[in-house]
Each structure stands twice: as structure tokens, then as C-alpha cells.
Amino acid sequence: MTRANQRAGEPLLRIAGVSHRFGGLQVLRGVSFDVPPASLTALIGPNGAGKSTLFNIVSGFLSPQQGAIRFNERDITKDSVQSRGRAGLMRTFQTPQVFRNLSVRENLMMGDYRHLASGITANMLRLRGSRVEMDRLRAKAEEACERFGLREVMDQVAGQVPAGIQRWVELARAWIGGPRLLMLDEPSSGLNTAEIAQLRAALQRLNAEGITILLVSHDMTLVDVAEQVHVLCFGSIIASGAMQQIQQDERVRQAYLGV
Amino acid sequence: MPPWKAALLWGLVLVAWAALPLVASRHIVDLLVFAGLYTIAGLGVAFLLGQCGIVNLAQSMFYGIGAYCVAWFCTVKGLPSVFAVTAGIALSAAIAALVGWPILRLSGYFLALATLALAIIGQVLFLEWDWLTGGTLGIGGIPRIALFGFELDSPQRFYFLVWPIAAVLLLLHHNLLHSRNGLALRSMRDAPEAAAALGVDLHRLKVQMFVLSAMLGSLAGSLFAHYVTFVSVDSFAVDRAISFLLLAVLGGVTTVWGPVLGALFITLLPQWLSRLGDVHAVVFALALIAAVILLPEGFGGAIRNRLRARAVK
């Protein structure tokens, strides 16, 4: 299927009229937008705009008080975090959440958890299926380490590698499971200019391979890789479009860029 | 360590293990049998604490269920031991699944208190249901285990049953930790939100581990009943649950074999200190405090760290 065909049908992710309130504070007000398949979409907004809340609602860590989330032509509003993960909705976190006591390779092996099936008894008895599964996973993780430049730290404990590398571990871990939607929360946070350029190239490459990406970032040098940008301000979408359009939008300049 | 050295080391350990009952006194071998039983029950507590962060104080209840199943089915009903042990494990697993499903939604102190409540409920029921458990009088005359017509009627003989079982269970535990579910468990311990986002059903996994732990507790209790041939409520009180937790913490929950060291410590050290007379309990308590302060990762963790440091040098 070509990318043009993929985009012809229903969007991969549809956020429809999502509202959320923490006590007396209305964080999201009827937010709606679509993420088409194989697209690279960005969500930007000033601090406190509600980006992380929306991210947590899409990935299932919060339930919206109003509205619905549709993913892959199915309503997932009431689905648990793990069932969304199993459905291929993968995310990274604003503060990298690597499995600190696992090696980098084991972290990546966990990324493909949704495709594994062996049971506890088979695992304990090291039955053939369990052994084959682990061997396959190990090989796949090593391949991913190669691809994401993690080969040298592959056997190191993830909690002891630098924070910048932990970001790559998280990204590689989310990628290895073959995500339908890759949601990245501030992926450039803590990276230097050269590393941001590498990340930019990596996102473009992943997207070119057909992976749908939804990106939340403050970093304009990263956000301009997105084809479609949505601007969230005080819980509402105030503008949507290509980056050049967004930069010309009066409301955005006032609310977000401060000019 | 080169493979030949590791093989030699394991060979020596095996020879020492096999020779021990032949050279040690009957009393010491008796204590070693108890250390083996406690290793099996404590293993369940240790992996729940080490991999899931669950403080399990309910193990004495499952230990009791295993023991009473053997006592009741073998003595009162005259059924074979295999049936009784299996029934105990199945009953413990069912109760753990039933009770674990709601209580494992709790965490931290609340969960620890819930498991403590289970231990207390178990103790009260073992006492009050005297038509089933014999109450304070207990149930005696439990038949000993016979393997291939060979009755395990002495500590020396039982030693060769309980420790191989413990070794097999340690191996199974090791296999589990290095598998799909083991990775999920270790991930859950480090970053539960990230594990859930990758598709791990945290609650289900916790319940499965709680069930597994209960099965180990029951098996240990069943072997205990066959070994001592008499069970009464005193053996399944809350202090037994604390002993299991203690051995897990002392031995260390981050290594597979930590519970073995913890079990040897809590069975052999009080005996060795008893020569000090009345103050031996105080000295033992001080030793426990010192061990926890000086070795926060337990004996197993300390040895592992020392070996890793040597390997780096």
C-alpha cells in the first residue's frame, strides 16, 4: 500500500472532543485532531498548555472526562494502557523511563514484548518455544542496537548510561516492537545540537519507512520535521497546519512564540 | 571465571553437600532439612519482594495449607502422599488467585498489611476449625514419604529429598528470570509505567507471581508435615511468615540463591548462639540488625557485588 493510499482512509489516530479537568483547573477543552497513517505530526504549545495531559490520555494513563480516542478504526477510550501498547501504540516519556537494572540489550528486548507469547511454565522449564523466542529477541535487539548506535553500550546497565543515550534506548525500545503509532514526548530534551540533528534524521528515516509519529516538543529545530503541526494553548487547539503557516499565525505568535 | 574453574567449584560444592549428612551430627542435619524447607517457602517470598516489590506476609498461611492437606488426606482419609501434596498446591494456588486478584491492586504498606491480615486469618482458621485441623492438639501420625520402597525416616534421608527439590526450584526460578516473563517482571520493578506502555499487564503478572509463591509455600508445608509427622497451629503462626520474610531479606532478593543463605542463617545461627545461654536471643537479634545495616542487599547481593568487583579488576 502506498503512503497516499494509506492516507485515503480513516486516520490512524482520532482525538475527538477531549476535555479534562484537574479539580478546578480545566486542562483540555474539546481538543480534536487527526493523525493520518504514515504521517509525522507534531503537537506544540507553551508550558501548561495540556500537551502531556493529552499524551497521557491518548496512551491510557488518564481517562478523559469527555470525548473519545479512536485508534486504528477502533474506540480505545476505555482501553487500558497495556492493551493500547499491545495494539501498537508505543510511547516514550518526557523523563526517559529506561529499565535501570536491565542491560541496554534487555531494554530493547522488552520493546517487542507485545509479540511474545510463551507462558510461565514454558519459561521455567526452558521449553523449545521459550528458548527460540529469546534467541530471536536477542538477535533483533542486537540489530536495533546497531541501527540506533547503541552497540558499544549494549551490555551496560541502562541506568548507568548517560541521559542522552537513555533517550536513544527509549526510542529504539519503542521502535523494535513495530509500532503502529510512535508517540514521542519531548524527545530532544537534554540533547545537544548535534544529537538533535541526529534525532531529526532518525525521525525522518523512521517516518519514511511508514511509521506514524506523533511528536510533542518545545524544540522548533525538531518540530519543523513534522508535516502537520497542532498548537495547543490553555487546553484548546488554536492553530493547525504546516510549520510555515503556523509561524505566520497571529494567535500562535502571540500565545506561543511571544511576538 | 573460566568454565573449568566454575565446573570444579560446582563439583566441590556438590561433594561437600553430599558428604555433609555423613559427617555432621543428626541435630545439625535436622537443622539443614529445615533450612531446605525454609529455602523453598522463602524463595516465593524473595522473588515477590525482589521482582514485584511485594512484601508477602501470607506465606505462613500457604505453608499451613500444604501441611494440613497432607495431614488430613494422608492420615484421616488414607490417600497417597502425591495426591495430598498436589491438593495442597492446587488449593493454595486457587486461594492465592482468588484473594490476590483484589488485594494486589494495593501497593506498599497497604499491601503488606493485607497479606499480614491473610496470615492472621489463616492462623485463626487453623485454630478454630478443629474438626479439620485438630485445633491446638493438631494431627499426628502423618506417614513418612517413601520413595521406591525406601522410607525417608531420618534427617539424613530427608536431606537428600528436600535439597534436590530446592535446587530444582532455584533452577526454575533462574530460568524464569531470564525469560520473557522474567524480563517483564524486572521491567515492572524498574519502571512500571513504561512496562505497561509496552503491553505488560502488571496486575495479572503480580497475581501470577503471588500464585506461584503460594504454591512454593504449600509445597514446603507439605514436606514439613511429612518430615515432622505432626502438625499443629503453632507451626503456622504469623512469626513463621516473618521468618520467611526475614530469610528473604537477609539472603538478598536480587540473587536467585540468596534465600538459601538466608535460610541457613536463620536456622543455624540461633543454634550456634544457644551456647551463650539466656542472652542468645538478644545476640541473634543484634546479628540480624547488623546484617541488615551492613549488607543492605543481603548476603547474596554482597557476594555477587564482591565477585563483580573482582571480575572488573
XYZ file of C-alpha atoms in Angstrom:
572
model
C 0.000 0.000 0.000
C 1.436 3.417 -0.914
C 1.502 6.243 1.594
C -1.059 8.139 -0.476
C -3.429 5.173 -0.278
C -2.796 4.746 3.428
C -3.882 8.315 3.944
C -7.051 7.958 1.942
C -8.986 6.117 4.685
C -9.755 6.874 8.307
C -6.934 8.472 10.284
C -4.789 6.145 12.372
C -5.495 8.215 15.484
C -8.518 10.418 16.014
C -8.781 12.637 19.070
C -12.393 13.755 19.233
C -13.609 16.479 21.592
C -11.360 15.540 24.500
C -11.843 17.566 27.685
C -10.178 17.060 31.020
C -10.146 18.841 34.333
C -7.915 18.503 37.400
C -10.087 19.726 40.272
C -10.999 23.313 39.395
C -8.484 23.557 36.578
C -9.753 22.893 33.051
C -6.686 21.462 31.313
C -8.200 20.383 27.986
C -11.259 21.888 26.277
C -12.757 19.828 23.489
C -9.471 19.054 21.751
C -9.860 17.383 18.354
C -7.369 16.468 15.663
C -6.382 13.538 13.484
C -3.106 11.776 12.905
C -3.139 10.218 9.423
C -1.319 6.944 8.805
C 2.388 7.231 7.929
C 2.418 10.925 8.857
C 4.742 12.878 11.121
C 2.554 15.109 13.267
C 3.690 17.489 15.982
C 1.842 18.917 18.945
C 3.334 22.110 20.334
C 2.317 24.625 22.929
C 3.648 26.666 25.830
C 4.211 25.168 29.280
C 0.941 24.204 30.934
C -0.901 24.056 27.601
C -2.064 20.474 28.322
C 0.243 18.579 25.942
C 1.373 15.989 28.463
C -2.176 15.523 29.738
C -3.333 14.858 26.181
C -0.429 12.455 25.648
C -1.356 10.607 28.827
C -4.976 10.412 27.722
C -4.041 9.002 24.312
C -1.706 6.410 25.847
C -4.260 5.470 28.525
C -2.632 6.771 31.711
C -5.561 9.173 32.141
C -9.230 8.820 31.181
C -10.792 11.835 29.526
C -13.859 13.295 31.215
C -15.328 13.993 27.785
C -14.530 12.946 24.255
C -13.148 9.861 22.600
C -9.931 8.398 21.266
C -10.109 6.235 18.145
C -7.071 4.246 17.109
C -6.813 2.056 14.065
C -10.583 2.337 13.408
C -11.498 1.338 16.961
C -12.666 3.290 20.005
C -9.949 2.821 22.635
C -11.148 5.454 25.105
C -11.792 2.868 27.805
C -8.893 0.532 26.963
C -6.101 0.009 29.487
C -2.539 1.236 28.969
C -1.299 -2.290 28.285
C -3.984 -3.110 25.739
C -3.112 0.097 23.844
C 0.549 -0.957 23.989
C -0.349 -4.387 22.651
C -2.337 -2.722 19.864
C 0.863 -0.985 18.732
C 0.502 2.430 20.328
C 4.023 2.952 21.679
C 5.275 5.946 23.592
C 8.348 7.457 25.183
C 8.328 9.648 28.278
C 9.365 13.223 28.987
C 11.880 11.896 31.538
C 13.341 8.754 29.967
C 11.960 5.665 31.648
C 14.531 3.017 30.908
C 14.565 -0.189 32.924
C 17.506 0.864 35.043
C 18.716 -2.542 36.216
C 18.401 -4.221 32.829
C 21.124 -4.027 30.213
C 20.547 -1.847 27.162
C 20.051 -5.029 25.119
C 17.430 -6.331 27.585
C 15.658 -2.966 27.472
C 15.345 -3.330 23.729
C 14.230 -6.945 24.049
C 11.360 -5.728 26.231
C 10.281 -3.455 23.394
C 8.976 -6.450 21.478
C 7.044 -7.809 24.466
C 3.700 -7.423 22.707
C 4.691 -10.028 20.140
C 5.822 -12.636 22.668
C 3.597 -15.459 23.759
C 5.444 -18.001 25.923
C 3.851 -18.803 29.270
C 5.338 -19.022 32.745
C 5.586 -22.826 32.713
C 7.368 -22.847 29.340
C 9.709 -20.143 30.637
C 10.555 -22.027 33.818
C 11.178 -25.292 32.001
C 13.033 -23.519 29.156
C 10.887 -25.312 26.627
C 11.896 -25.013 22.990
C 9.366 -22.263 22.199
C 10.652 -20.155 25.066
C 14.315 -20.606 24.058
C 13.647 -19.852 20.391
C 11.667 -16.762 21.355
C 14.520 -15.413 23.491
C 17.162 -16.166 20.836
C 15.119 -14.376 18.189
C 14.557 -11.446 20.511
C 18.244 -11.180 21.404
C 19.201 -11.098 17.722
C 16.556 -8.479 16.998
C 17.744 -6.322 19.910
C 21.337 -6.507 18.688
C 20.212 -5.429 15.238
C 18.364 -2.472 16.785
C 21.457 -1.559 18.849
C 23.407 -1.428 15.601
C 20.788 0.725 13.913
C 20.464 3.248 16.760
C 24.188 3.457 17.526
C 23.912 1.608 20.832
C 26.261 -1.277 20.065
C 29.026 -0.070 22.372
C 26.732 0.226 25.374
C 24.656 -2.870 24.569
C 25.836 -4.845 27.599
C 25.873 -1.928 30.025
C 23.200 -1.491 32.665
C 20.769 1.074 31.233
C 20.600 3.095 34.450
C 24.309 3.811 34.189
C 24.480 5.113 30.613
C 24.298 8.926 30.062
C 20.845 10.536 29.924
C 21.256 11.379 26.230
C 21.851 7.720 25.417
C 18.878 6.713 27.566
C 16.722 8.759 25.149
C 18.015 6.648 22.273
C 17.421 3.464 24.276
C 13.812 4.525 24.826
C 13.342 5.370 21.149
C 14.913 2.091 19.994
C 12.797 0.179 22.526
C 9.613 1.791 21.215
C 10.667 1.106 17.622
C 11.642 -2.533 17.997
C 8.092 -3.709 18.647
C 6.944 -2.424 15.259
C 4.716 0.431 16.455
C 1.653 1.460 14.516
C 1.932 4.834 16.207
C 5.087 6.133 17.829
C 4.367 8.860 20.380
C 7.415 10.823 21.479
C 7.184 13.137 24.463
C 9.867 15.860 24.335
C 12.408 13.506 22.724
C 15.077 16.208 22.300
C 15.035 17.277 25.937
C 18.591 17.095 27.307
C 20.191 16.514 23.888
C 22.847 18.812 22.400
C 22.613 20.391 18.945
C 24.446 17.571 17.183
C 22.309 14.947 18.915
C 19.123 16.839 17.961
C 20.256 16.796 14.337
C 20.780 13.018 14.618
C 17.356 12.615 16.187
C 15.773 14.667 13.427
C 17.362 12.466 10.794
C 16.294 9.321 12.667
C 12.661 10.509 12.867
C 12.606 11.342 9.178
C 14.054 7.913 8.377
C 11.506 6.097 10.580
C 8.675 8.093 9.058
C 9.946 7.372 5.549
C 9.700 3.678 6.427
C 5.989 4.177 7.075
C 5.930 4.604 10.855
C 3.360 7.118 12.018
C 4.848 9.553 14.527
C 3.159 11.952 16.921
C 5.650 14.280 18.482
C 5.365 16.640 21.430
C 8.210 19.097 21.632
C 9.222 22.612 22.569
C 12.150 22.428 20.245
C 11.433 24.285 16.991
C 14.544 22.844 15.312
C 12.981 19.419 15.784
C 9.320 20.254 15.273
C 9.827 21.518 11.731
C 10.323 17.908 10.560
C 6.574 17.496 11.014
C 4.227 17.773 8.047
C 1.352 18.836 10.243
C 1.628 20.874 13.447
C -1.137 21.438 16.002
C -0.771 24.219 18.520
C -2.310 23.721 21.928
C -2.800 26.745 24.159
C -4.634 26.736 27.518
C -6.252 23.425 26.635
C -7.533 24.339 23.154
C -6.143 23.833 19.665
C -5.588 27.364 18.348
C -3.964 26.541 15.018
C -3.182 23.591 12.756
C -1.176 23.346 9.566
C 2.327 23.188 8.154
C 5.108 24.786 10.204
C 5.418 27.806 7.883
C 1.686 28.501 8.202
C 1.851 28.092 11.966
C 4.717 30.516 12.244
C 2.660 33.140 10.376
C -0.438 32.664 12.532
C -1.100 35.738 14.640
C -2.600 33.835 17.592
C 0.325 31.431 17.691
C 2.872 34.217 17.548
C 1.113 35.915 20.402
C 0.478 32.867 22.583
C 3.459 30.693 21.921
C 6.265 32.497 20.159
C 5.625 35.688 22.181
C 5.907 38.060 19.216
C 35.729 -17.324 35.836
C 36.861 -19.880 33.246
C 34.406 -22.750 32.663
C 36.748 -25.387 34.108
C 37.059 -23.405 37.333
C 33.307 -22.986 37.570
C 32.811 -26.726 36.930
C 35.422 -27.566 39.589
C 33.784 -25.203 42.081
C 30.338 -26.684 41.465
C 31.805 -30.191 41.754
C 33.327 -29.352 45.126
C 30.058 -27.829 46.337
C 28.219 -30.973 45.266
C 30.686 -33.274 47.027
C 30.540 -31.159 50.200
C 26.737 -31.165 50.049
C 26.588 -34.964 49.638
C 29.172 -35.607 52.358
C 27.650 -33.254 54.915
C 24.966 -35.608 56.347
C 27.606 -38.314 56.748
C 29.909 -36.170 58.882
C 27.556 -33.742 60.626
C 25.584 -34.632 63.752
C 21.950 -35.698 63.440
C 20.866 -32.442 65.024
C 22.764 -30.317 62.509
C 21.349 -32.353 59.614
C 17.883 -31.840 61.100
C 18.510 -28.080 61.020
C 19.748 -28.340 57.452
C 16.491 -30.085 56.476
C 14.588 -27.164 57.979
C 16.873 -24.763 56.098
C 15.892 -26.595 52.905
C 12.183 -26.327 53.721
C 12.543 -22.636 54.548
C 14.501 -22.074 51.334
C 11.543 -23.404 49.319
C 8.966 -21.284 51.144
C 11.296 -18.260 51.340
C 12.063 -18.433 47.621
C 8.461 -17.470 46.906
C 8.637 -14.554 49.331
C 12.024 -13.460 47.943
C 11.014 -13.268 44.309
C 7.793 -11.449 45.150
C 9.818 -8.884 47.090
C 12.745 -8.727 44.689
C 10.918 -8.731 41.365
C 7.496 -7.289 42.168
C 8.222 -5.192 45.264
C 5.529 -7.080 47.172
C 6.035 -7.691 50.901
C 4.311 -11.042 51.380
C 3.460 -11.943 54.956
C 0.842 -14.506 53.961
C 3.292 -17.319 53.275
C 2.653 -18.959 56.666
C -0.971 -19.485 55.610
C 0.023 -21.329 52.424
C 2.676 -23.247 54.361
C -0.108 -24.309 56.727
C -2.497 -25.248 53.919
C 0.139 -27.537 52.399
C 0.861 -29.136 55.750
C -2.800 -29.630 56.733
C -3.666 -31.072 53.322
C -1.003 -33.733 53.830
C -2.106 -34.327 57.423
C -5.789 -34.593 56.550
C -5.671 -36.502 53.257
C -2.916 -38.937 54.271
C -3.887 -39.505 57.894
C -7.660 -39.021 58.062
C -8.532 -40.137 54.521
C -5.636 -42.531 53.934
C -4.908 -41.121 50.490
C -1.453 -41.253 48.911
C 1.055 -38.505 49.548
C 1.243 -37.409 45.908
C -2.480 -36.668 45.961
C -2.234 -34.735 49.235
C 0.730 -32.620 48.165
C -0.927 -31.848 44.808
C -4.215 -30.988 46.508
C -2.398 -28.599 48.869
C -0.643 -26.866 45.982
C -3.870 -26.620 43.954
C -5.858 -25.276 46.923
C -3.152 -22.720 47.735
C -2.988 -21.618 44.106
C -6.767 -21.210 43.969
C -6.895 -19.205 47.206
C -3.943 -17.054 46.123
C -5.614 -16.286 42.786
C -8.950 -15.523 44.428
C -7.542 -13.319 47.174
C -4.620 -11.964 45.168
C -6.812 -10.516 42.424
C -8.355 -7.822 44.673
C -5.535 -7.245 47.182
C -2.766 -6.933 44.597
C -4.398 -3.720 43.418
C -2.990 -2.283 46.647
C 0.669 -1.385 46.968
C 3.351 -0.625 49.565
C 2.376 -0.746 53.228
C -1.285 -1.339 52.439
C -0.487 -4.491 50.501
C 1.901 -5.704 53.221
C -0.875 -5.186 55.784
C -3.354 -7.051 53.593
C -1.005 -10.052 53.394
C -0.478 -9.844 57.154
C -4.253 -9.974 57.548
C -4.283 -13.152 55.445
C -1.672 -14.730 57.709
C -3.783 -13.864 60.761
C -6.945 -15.221 59.124
C -5.077 -18.430 58.338
C -3.833 -18.767 61.887
C -7.312 -18.201 63.339
C -8.951 -20.688 60.975
C -6.294 -23.333 61.643
C -7.094 -22.921 65.334
C -10.878 -22.664 65.167
C -11.636 -25.314 62.548
C -10.559 -28.062 64.897
C -12.815 -30.608 63.118
C -10.409 -30.253 60.212
C -7.080 -29.265 61.727
C -7.250 -30.790 65.171
C -7.019 -27.267 66.677
C -4.384 -26.935 69.383
C -4.000 -30.723 69.565
C -3.035 -30.889 65.922
C -2.877 -34.015 63.777
C -0.240 -36.663 64.424
C 0.778 -39.934 62.849
C 1.364 -38.478 59.398
C 3.048 -41.160 57.283
C 6.579 -40.550 56.142
C 7.391 -40.264 52.491
C 8.636 -43.467 50.906
C 10.496 -43.374 47.593
C 10.813 -46.667 45.730
C 10.031 -48.503 48.987
C 12.720 -46.534 50.809
C 11.228 -44.689 53.776
C 12.633 -41.221 54.458
C 12.523 -41.668 58.213
C 15.641 -39.799 59.317
C 17.044 -36.288 58.830
C 19.893 -37.785 56.791
C 17.458 -39.372 54.341
C 15.070 -36.422 54.159
C 18.037 -34.141 53.497
C 18.512 -35.924 50.160
C 14.906 -35.204 49.225
C 14.437 -31.620 50.316
C 17.656 -30.081 48.972
C 17.389 -31.508 45.435
C 13.812 -30.185 45.332
C 15.070 -26.773 46.493
C 17.860 -26.893 43.870
C 15.395 -27.687 41.072
C 13.129 -24.839 42.189
C 16.079 -22.424 42.265
C 16.938 -23.503 38.725
C 13.335 -22.974 37.588
C 13.383 -19.542 39.216
C 16.618 -18.719 37.409
C 15.082 -19.809 34.098
C 12.006 -17.699 34.745
C 14.064 -14.581 35.416
C 15.884 -14.953 32.098
C 12.763 -15.430 30.008
C 10.007 -13.274 28.578
C 8.095 -13.156 31.870
C 11.305 -12.593 33.839
C 12.163 -9.597 31.675
C 8.648 -8.277 32.229
C 8.990 -8.739 35.993
C 12.319 -6.955 36.158
C 10.984 -4.176 33.944
C 7.924 -3.795 36.129
C 10.184 -3.386 39.164
C 12.264 -0.648 37.479
C 9.666 1.404 35.573
C 6.091 0.123 35.885
C 4.570 2.809 33.647
C 6.993 2.089 30.821
C 6.410 -1.660 31.198
C 2.640 -1.156 30.992
C 3.069 1.042 27.902
C 4.894 -1.856 26.223
C 1.920 -4.124 26.824
C 2.777 -5.766 30.146
C -0.327 -6.488 32.209
C 1.179 -5.575 35.577
C -1.724 -6.713 37.712
C -2.046 -10.080 36.029
C 1.690 -10.691 36.295
C 1.641 -9.846 40.004
C -1.252 -12.236 40.596
C 0.567 -14.994 38.686
C 3.686 -14.479 40.822
C 1.614 -14.446 44.016
C 0.060 -17.761 42.972
C 3.492 -19.199 42.218
C 4.778 -18.038 45.596
C 1.781 -19.614 47.354
C 2.451 -22.912 45.553
C 6.022 -22.908 46.845
C 4.791 -22.160 50.369
C 2.344 -25.045 50.142
C 4.955 -27.472 48.844
C 7.291 -26.554 51.703
C 4.442 -27.043 54.195
C 3.592 -30.456 52.734
C 7.209 -31.606 53.013
C 7.353 -30.218 56.549
C 4.301 -32.288 57.556
C 5.827 -35.451 56.110
C 9.111 -34.736 57.854
C 7.901 -33.994 61.381
C 4.823 -36.318 61.061
C 2.804 -33.985 63.280
C 1.218 -30.614 62.581
C -0.357 -28.087 64.900
C -1.331 -24.474 64.634
C 1.867 -23.260 66.366
C 3.901 -24.050 63.264
C 1.851 -21.714 61.061
C 1.595 -18.582 63.179
C 2.489 -15.104 61.970
C 6.045 -15.430 63.322
C 6.635 -18.128 60.698
C 5.644 -15.638 57.979
C 8.081 -13.141 59.483
C 10.825 -15.792 59.400
C 10.215 -16.350 55.681
C 10.387 -12.624 55.014
C 13.473 -12.323 57.196
C 15.345 -15.039 55.349
C 14.475 -13.415 52.037
C 15.761 -10.011 53.159
C 18.877 -11.406 54.848
C 19.740 -13.666 51.942
C 19.056 -10.928 49.434
C 16.274 -10.720 46.906
C 18.387 -9.705 43.934
C 20.102 -13.065 43.535
C 18.417 -16.398 42.877
C 20.371 -18.219 45.587
C 20.029 -15.516 48.277
C 17.201 -17.379 50.080
C 19.494 -20.394 50.616
C 21.958 -18.249 52.556
C 19.139 -16.545 54.444
C 17.592 -19.891 55.393
C 20.945 -21.271 56.597
C 21.482 -18.108 58.640
C 18.154 -18.188 60.453
C 18.294 -21.921 61.194
C 21.964 -22.455 62.051
C 22.971 -19.220 63.781
C 20.447 -19.373 66.679
C 21.596 -22.932 67.332
C 25.230 -21.908 67.368
C 24.475 -18.951 69.647
C 22.487 -21.067 72.093
C 25.740 -21.914 73.880
C 25.699 -18.306 75.147
C 22.739 -19.123 77.376
C 19.885 -16.733 78.109
C 21.272 -13.858 76.098
C 21.446 -15.810 72.836
C 18.161 -14.364 71.533
C 19.444 -10.837 72.138
C 22.721 -11.604 70.364
C 20.801 -13.135 67.445
C 18.613 -10.026 67.173
C 21.739 -7.828 67.175
C 23.259 -10.035 64.463
C 20.112 -9.539 62.373
C 20.271 -5.769 62.767
C 23.983 -5.745 61.916
C 23.402 -7.912 58.836
C 20.635 -5.651 57.540
C 22.681 -2.472 58.122
C 25.991 -3.755 56.800
C 24.609 -5.794 53.898
C 21.579 -3.922 52.526
C 21.462 -6.240 49.504
C 21.683 -9.318 51.703
C 24.357 -11.988 51.719
C 23.660 -12.934 48.116
C 23.906 -9.340 46.909
C 27.130 -8.749 48.862
C 28.788 -11.856 47.432
C 27.630 -11.009 43.907
C 28.955 -7.446 44.202
C 32.292 -8.726 45.504
C 32.576 -11.185 42.615
C 31.690 -8.471 40.080
C 34.287 -6.108 41.574
C 36.923 -8.828 41.303
C 35.949 -9.538 37.728
C 36.325 -5.831 36.837
C 39.845 -5.773 38.387
